[in-house]
């Protein structure tokens, strides 16, 4: 599934034009990205939570050469699927 | 930010989009994503990342409280891989 298919779903199910649907999807994604960029988590009930976590600096290793390298402190996004999504994925259908 | 906040912001930003329609659209988006993943489909959203289903093998686990061995059946788990653009934006 791609962004274009999500736009198509809105066009079919909600009845907005393809152009409007596309603008709305882009805007929603932008709102989500802005929120995460600010370090704020997103909780979508029924789907899952996106959380920004701060990772401390650590020493890693190049798996090829075995050489130690410093991995700088960084922020990463983790996604935790809701119980509803986990169940749907195992049952093979939603709802 | 909750789904409700996302709906409100979306209605604020898109001209002539009612709160009610924004809610219907946000729900439709996450429902169709759930359906796609339930069908084993992979979702690729450029700029955000991709969602996929990973298969976990059956294994022998332990009840952490009692220490008893328990059989854990094989299962599928949803997984999100952050896209490059978002990854960089979050770490900035």
PDB file of C-alpha atoms in Angstrom:
ATOM      1  CA  UNK A   1       0.000   0.000   0.000  1.00  0.00           C
ATOM      2  CA  UNK A   2       1.275   3.428  -0.944  1.00  0.00           C
ATOM      3  CA  UNK A   3       0.217   6.989  -0.236  1.00  0.00           C
ATOM      4  CA  UNK A   4      -1.629   6.998  -3.579  1.00  0.00           C
ATOM      5  CA  UNK A   5      -3.740   4.038  -2.442  1.00  0.00           C
ATOM      6  CA  UNK A   6      -4.585   5.762   0.824  1.00  0.00           C
ATOM      7  CA  UNK A   7      -5.705   8.815  -1.172  1.00  0.00           C
ATOM      8  CA  UNK A   8      -7.833   6.486  -3.319  1.00  0.00           C
ATOM      9  CA  UNK A   9      -9.521   5.071  -0.198  1.00  0.00           C
ATOM     10  CA  UNK A  10     -10.570   8.570   0.879  1.00  0.00           C
ATOM     11  CA  UNK A  11     -11.808   9.348  -2.602  1.00  0.00           C
ATOM     12  CA  UNK A  12     -13.920   6.165  -2.620  1.00  0.00           C
ATOM     13  CA  UNK A  13     -15.113   5.980   0.966  1.00  0.00           C
ATOM     14  CA  UNK A  14     -15.414   9.609   2.039  1.00  0.00           C
ATOM     15  CA  UNK A  15     -16.196  11.189  -1.297  1.00  0.00           C
ATOM     16  CA  UNK A  16     -13.633  13.972  -1.574  1.00  0.00           C
ATOM     17  CA  UNK A  17     -12.012  14.603  -4.947  1.00  0.00           C
ATOM     18  CA  UNK A  18      -8.644  12.965  -5.562  1.00  0.00           C
ATOM     19  CA  UNK A  19      -6.986  16.357  -5.416  1.00  0.00           C
ATOM     20  CA  UNK A  20      -8.605  17.249  -2.075  1.00  0.00           C
ATOM     21  CA  UNK A  21      -7.925  13.786  -0.679  1.00  0.00           C
ATOM     22  CA  UNK A  22      -4.277  14.074  -1.627  1.00  0.00           C
ATOM     23  CA  UNK A  23      -3.931  17.526  -0.012  1.00  0.00           C
ATOM     24  CA  UNK A  24      -5.587  16.272   3.173  1.00  0.00           C
ATOM     25  CA  UNK A  25      -3.357  13.181   3.426  1.00  0.00           C
ATOM     26  CA  UNK A  26      -0.230  15.290   2.885  1.00  0.00           C
ATOM     27  CA  UNK A  27      -1.376  17.775   5.526  1.00  0.00           C
ATOM     28  CA  UNK A  28      -2.110  15.029   8.041  1.00  0.00           C
ATOM     29  CA  UNK A  29       1.309  13.466   7.491  1.00  0.00           C
ATOM     30  CA  UNK A  30       2.959  16.862   7.847  1.00  0.00           C
ATOM     31  CA  UNK A  31       1.173  17.476  11.169  1.00  0.00           C
ATOM     32  CA  UNK A  32       2.394  14.095  12.421  1.00  0.00           C
ATOM     33  CA  UNK A  33       5.967  14.752  11.313  1.00  0.00           C
ATOM     34  CA  UNK A  34       6.006  18.213  12.912  1.00  0.00           C
ATOM     35  CA  UNK A  35       4.781  16.753  16.170  1.00  0.00           C
ATOM     36  CA  UNK A  36       7.467  14.054  16.191  1.00  0.00           C
ATOM     37  CA  UNK A  37      10.164  16.554  15.158  1.00  0.00           C
ATOM     38  CA  UNK A  38       9.248  18.523  18.284  1.00  0.00           C
ATOM     39  CA  UNK A  39       9.700  15.380  20.342  1.00  0.00           C
ATOM     40  CA  UNK A  40       6.015  14.979  21.029  1.00  0.00           C
ATOM     41  CA  UNK A  41       4.516  11.504  20.933  1.00  0.00           C
ATOM     42  CA  UNK A  42       1.463  10.596  18.865  1.00  0.00           C
ATOM     43  CA  UNK A  43      -1.200   8.294  20.214  1.00  0.00           C
ATOM     44  CA  UNK A  44      -3.610   6.913  17.629  1.00  0.00           C
ATOM     45  CA  UNK A  45      -6.111   4.826  19.537  1.00  0.00           C
ATOM     46  CA  UNK A  46      -6.797   1.531  17.799  1.00  0.00           C
ATOM     47  CA  UNK A  47      -3.602   1.780  15.747  1.00  0.00           C
ATOM     48  CA  UNK A  48      -0.582   2.526  17.908  1.00  0.00           C
ATOM     49  CA  UNK A  49       1.763   5.072  19.450  1.00  0.00           C
ATOM     50  CA  UNK A  50       4.749   6.818  17.909  1.00  0.00           C
ATOM     51  CA  UNK A  51       7.244   7.833  20.559  1.00  0.00           C
ATOM     52  CA  UNK A  52      10.453   9.855  20.315  1.00  0.00           C
ATOM     53  CA  UNK A  53      13.178   8.409  22.506  1.00  0.00           C
ATOM     54  CA  UNK A  54      16.522   9.953  23.405  1.00  0.00           C
ATOM     55  CA  UNK A  55      19.405   7.504  23.115  1.00  0.00           C
ATOM     56  CA  UNK A  56      22.616   8.141  25.009  1.00  0.00           C
ATOM     57  CA  UNK A  57      26.032   8.123  23.400  1.00  0.00           C
ATOM     58  CA  UNK A  58      27.505   4.619  23.334  1.00  0.00           C
ATOM     59  CA  UNK A  59      30.407   2.688  21.985  1.00  0.00           C
ATOM     60  CA  UNK A  60      29.534   0.433  19.090  1.00  0.00           C
ATOM     61  CA  UNK A  61      31.571  -1.797  16.865  1.00  0.00           C
ATOM     62  CA  UNK A  62      31.972  -2.042  13.155  1.00  0.00           C
ATOM     63  CA  UNK A  63      30.807  -5.621  12.574  1.00  0.00           C
ATOM     64  CA  UNK A  64      33.150  -5.984   9.602  1.00  0.00           C
ATOM     65  CA  UNK A  65      36.410  -4.774  11.084  1.00  0.00           C
ATOM     66  CA  UNK A  66      35.665  -5.182  14.794  1.00  0.00           C
ATOM     67  CA  UNK A  67      36.824  -1.638  15.314  1.00  0.00           C
ATOM     68  CA  UNK A  68      35.196   0.300  18.138  1.00  0.00           C
ATOM     69  CA  UNK A  69      33.352   3.449  17.165  1.00  0.00           C
ATOM     70  CA  UNK A  70      31.571   6.071  19.184  1.00  0.00           C
ATOM     71  CA  UNK A  71      27.863   6.320  18.406  1.00  0.00           C
ATOM     72  CA  UNK A  72      26.657   9.821  19.264  1.00  0.00           C
ATOM     73  CA  UNK A  73      23.583  10.586  21.371  1.00  0.00           C
ATOM     74  CA  UNK A  74      20.516  10.754  19.176  1.00  0.00           C
ATOM     75  CA  UNK A  75      16.754  10.811  19.053  1.00  0.00           C
ATOM     76  CA  UNK A  76      14.884   7.941  17.459  1.00  0.00           C
ATOM     77  CA  UNK A  77      11.252   7.135  16.779  1.00  0.00           C
ATOM     78  CA  UNK A  78       9.723   3.919  17.979  1.00  0.00           C
ATOM     79  CA  UNK A  79       6.299   2.601  17.081  1.00  0.00           C
ATOM     80  CA  UNK A  80       4.287   0.516  19.500  1.00  0.00           C
ATOM     81  CA  UNK A  81       1.342  -1.197  17.845  1.00  0.00           C
ATOM     82  CA  UNK A  82      -1.961  -1.214  19.730  1.00  0.00           C
ATOM     83  CA  UNK A  83      -3.488  -4.485  20.899  1.00  0.00           C
ATOM     84  CA  UNK A  84      -6.202  -4.018  18.252  1.00  0.00           C
ATOM     85  CA  UNK A  85      -3.636  -3.803  15.445  1.00  0.00           C
ATOM     86  CA  UNK A  86      -1.671  -6.780  16.791  1.00  0.00           C
ATOM     87  CA  UNK A  87      -4.839  -8.856  16.926  1.00  0.00           C
ATOM     88  CA  UNK A  88      -5.916  -7.799  13.410  1.00  0.00           C
ATOM     89  CA  UNK A  89      -2.525  -8.746  11.992  1.00  0.00           C
ATOM     90  CA  UNK A  90      -2.753 -12.216  13.539  1.00  0.00           C
ATOM     91  CA  UNK A  91      -6.365 -12.813  12.572  1.00  0.00           C
ATOM     92  CA  UNK A  92      -5.781 -11.704   9.003  1.00  0.00           C
ATOM     93  CA  UNK A  93      -8.592  -9.171   8.915  1.00  0.00           C
ATOM     94  CA  UNK A  94      -9.451  -5.877  10.597  1.00  0.00           C
ATOM     95  CA  UNK A  95     -12.362  -5.219  12.951  1.00  0.00           C
TER      96      UNK A  95
ATOM     97  CA  UNK B   1      -0.857  14.353  20.534  1.00  0.00           C
ATOM     98  CA  UNK B   2      -3.882  12.084  20.356  1.00  0.00           C
ATOM     99  CA  UNK B   3      -6.021  11.165  17.382  1.00  0.00           C
ATOM    100  CA  UNK B   4      -8.481  13.842  18.511  1.00  0.00           C
ATOM    101  CA  UNK B   5      -5.733  16.517  18.438  1.00  0.00           C
ATOM    102  CA  UNK B   6      -4.685  15.328  14.994  1.00  0.00           C
ATOM    103  CA  UNK B   7      -8.276  15.666  13.744  1.00  0.00           C
ATOM    104  CA  UNK B   8      -8.558  19.183  15.194  1.00  0.00           C
ATOM    105  CA  UNK B   9      -5.294  20.364  13.664  1.00  0.00           C
ATOM    106  CA  UNK B  10      -6.205  18.862  10.318  1.00  0.00           C
ATOM    107  CA  UNK B  11      -9.573  20.664  10.266  1.00  0.00           C
ATOM    108  CA  UNK B  12      -7.824  23.924  11.202  1.00  0.00           C
ATOM    109  CA  UNK B  13      -5.275  23.667   8.434  1.00  0.00           C
ATOM    110  CA  UNK B  14      -7.326  22.485   5.498  1.00  0.00           C
ATOM    111  CA  UNK B  15      -9.637  25.141   4.155  1.00  0.00           C
ATOM    112  CA  UNK B  16     -13.347  24.263   4.373  1.00  0.00           C
ATOM    113  CA  UNK B  17     -12.727  20.930   6.075  1.00  0.00           C
ATOM    114  CA  UNK B  18     -15.186  20.319   8.895  1.00  0.00           C
ATOM    115  CA  UNK B  19     -14.185  18.660  12.118  1.00  0.00           C
ATOM    116  CA  UNK B  20     -16.561  15.826  11.280  1.00  0.00           C
ATOM    117  CA  UNK B  21     -15.074  15.182   7.849  1.00  0.00           C
ATOM    118  CA  UNK B  22     -11.552  15.433   9.251  1.00  0.00           C
ATOM    119  CA  UNK B  23     -12.459  12.775  11.788  1.00  0.00           C
ATOM    120  CA  UNK B  24     -13.935  10.516   9.127  1.00  0.00           C
ATOM    121  CA  UNK B  25     -10.820  10.886   6.995  1.00  0.00           C
ATOM    122  CA  UNK B  26      -8.354  10.230   9.813  1.00  0.00           C
ATOM    123  CA  UNK B  27     -10.352   7.137  10.808  1.00  0.00           C
ATOM    124  CA  UNK B  28     -10.485   5.938   7.200  1.00  0.00           C
ATOM    125  CA  UNK B  29      -6.723   6.327   6.843  1.00  0.00           C
ATOM    126  CA  UNK B  30      -5.841   4.298   9.929  1.00  0.00           C
ATOM    127  CA  UNK B  31      -8.545   1.705   9.237  1.00  0.00           C
ATOM    128  CA  UNK B  32      -7.304   1.110   5.715  1.00  0.00           C
ATOM    129  CA  UNK B  33      -3.744   0.866   7.031  1.00  0.00           C
ATOM    130  CA  UNK B  34      -4.887  -1.702   9.591  1.00  0.00           C
ATOM    131  CA  UNK B  35      -6.663  -3.682   6.852  1.00  0.00           C
ATOM    132  CA  UNK B  36      -3.580  -3.602   4.637  1.00  0.00           C
ATOM    133  CA  UNK B  37      -1.362  -4.905   7.443  1.00  0.00           C
ATOM    134  CA  UNK B  38      -3.943  -7.538   8.411  1.00  0.00           C
ATOM    135  CA  UNK B  39      -3.801  -8.753   4.796  1.00  0.00           C
ATOM    136  CA  UNK B  40      -0.024  -9.007   5.149  1.00  0.00           C
ATOM    137  CA  UNK B  41       0.523  -6.044   2.853  1.00  0.00           C
ATOM    138  CA  UNK B  42       3.402  -3.651   3.343  1.00  0.00           C
ATOM    139  CA  UNK B  43       2.685   0.085   3.582  1.00  0.00           C
ATOM    140  CA  UNK B  44       5.157   2.608   2.240  1.00  0.00           C
ATOM    141  CA  UNK B  45       4.570   6.255   2.994  1.00  0.00           C
ATOM    142  CA  UNK B  46       7.319   8.357   1.552  1.00  0.00           C
ATOM    143  CA  UNK B  47       8.607  10.905   4.026  1.00  0.00           C
ATOM    144  CA  UNK B  48       7.225   9.023   7.014  1.00  0.00           C
ATOM    145  CA  UNK B  49       8.351   5.426   6.762  1.00  0.00           C
ATOM    146  CA  UNK B  50       7.079   1.936   6.107  1.00  0.00           C
ATOM    147  CA  UNK B  51       4.940  -0.501   8.039  1.00  0.00           C
ATOM    148  CA  UNK B  52       5.310  -4.217   7.638  1.00  0.00           C
ATOM    149  CA  UNK B  53       4.380  -7.440   9.361  1.00  0.00           C
ATOM    150  CA  UNK B  54       7.141  -9.607  10.732  1.00  0.00           C
ATOM    151  CA  UNK B  55       6.727 -13.292  11.424  1.00  0.00           C
ATOM    152  CA  UNK B  56       7.939 -14.523  14.815  1.00  0.00           C
ATOM    153  CA  UNK B  57       8.675 -18.220  15.169  1.00  0.00           C
ATOM    154  CA  UNK B  58       7.193 -20.354  17.921  1.00  0.00           C
ATOM    155  CA  UNK B  59       9.516 -20.553  20.898  1.00  0.00           C
ATOM    156  CA  UNK B  60       9.816 -21.839  24.386  1.00  0.00           C
ATOM    157  CA  UNK B  61       9.503 -19.001  26.847  1.00  0.00           C
ATOM    158  CA  UNK B  62       9.345 -18.771  30.573  1.00  0.00           C
ATOM    159  CA  UNK B  63       6.848 -17.337  32.954  1.00  0.00           C
ATOM    160  CA  UNK B  64       9.009 -14.632  34.532  1.00  0.00           C
ATOM    161  CA  UNK B  65       7.202 -14.972  37.848  1.00  0.00           C
ATOM    162  CA  UNK B  66       7.202 -18.729  38.339  1.00  0.00           C
ATOM    163  CA  UNK B  67      10.086 -19.677  36.055  1.00  0.00           C
ATOM    164  CA  UNK B  68       7.883 -22.336  34.419  1.00  0.00           C
ATOM    165  CA  UNK B  69       8.529 -23.164  30.799  1.00  0.00           C
ATOM    166  CA  UNK B  70       5.723 -22.077  28.487  1.00  0.00           C
ATOM    167  CA  UNK B  71       5.164 -22.628  24.801  1.00  0.00           C
ATOM    168  CA  UNK B  72       4.819 -19.397  22.843  1.00  0.00           C
ATOM    169  CA  UNK B  73       3.050 -19.967  19.505  1.00  0.00           C
ATOM    170  CA  UNK B  74       4.299 -18.393  16.301  1.00  0.00           C
ATOM    171  CA  UNK B  75       2.838 -14.972  15.699  1.00  0.00           C
ATOM    172  CA  UNK B  76       2.939 -11.940  13.474  1.00  0.00           C
ATOM    173  CA  UNK B  77       3.909  -8.518  14.734  1.00  0.00           C
ATOM    174  CA  UNK B  78       3.454  -5.100  13.124  1.00  0.00           C
ATOM    175  CA  UNK B  79       6.692  -3.218  12.635  1.00  0.00           C
ATOM    176  CA  UNK B  80       7.464   0.377  11.649  1.00  0.00           C
ATOM    177  CA  UNK B  81      10.655   1.459   9.951  1.00  0.00           C
ATOM    178  CA  UNK B  82      11.201   5.212  10.092  1.00  0.00           C
ATOM    179  CA  UNK B  83      11.898   6.898   6.775  1.00  0.00           C
ATOM    180  CA  UNK B  84      15.162   8.731   6.199  1.00  0.00           C
ATOM    181  CA  UNK B  85      13.615  12.184   6.009  1.00  0.00           C
ATOM    182  CA  UNK B  86      11.716  11.841   9.288  1.00  0.00           C
ATOM    183  CA  UNK B  87      14.639  10.131  11.009  1.00  0.00           C
ATOM    184  CA  UNK B  88      16.863  13.095  10.221  1.00  0.00           C
ATOM    185  CA  UNK B  89      14.224  15.634  11.143  1.00  0.00           C
ATOM    186  CA  UNK B  90      13.648  14.096  14.573  1.00  0.00           C
ATOM    187  CA  UNK B  91      17.339  13.953  15.395  1.00  0.00           C
ATOM    188  CA  UNK B  92      18.028  17.545  14.368  1.00  0.00           C
TER     189      UNK B  92
END
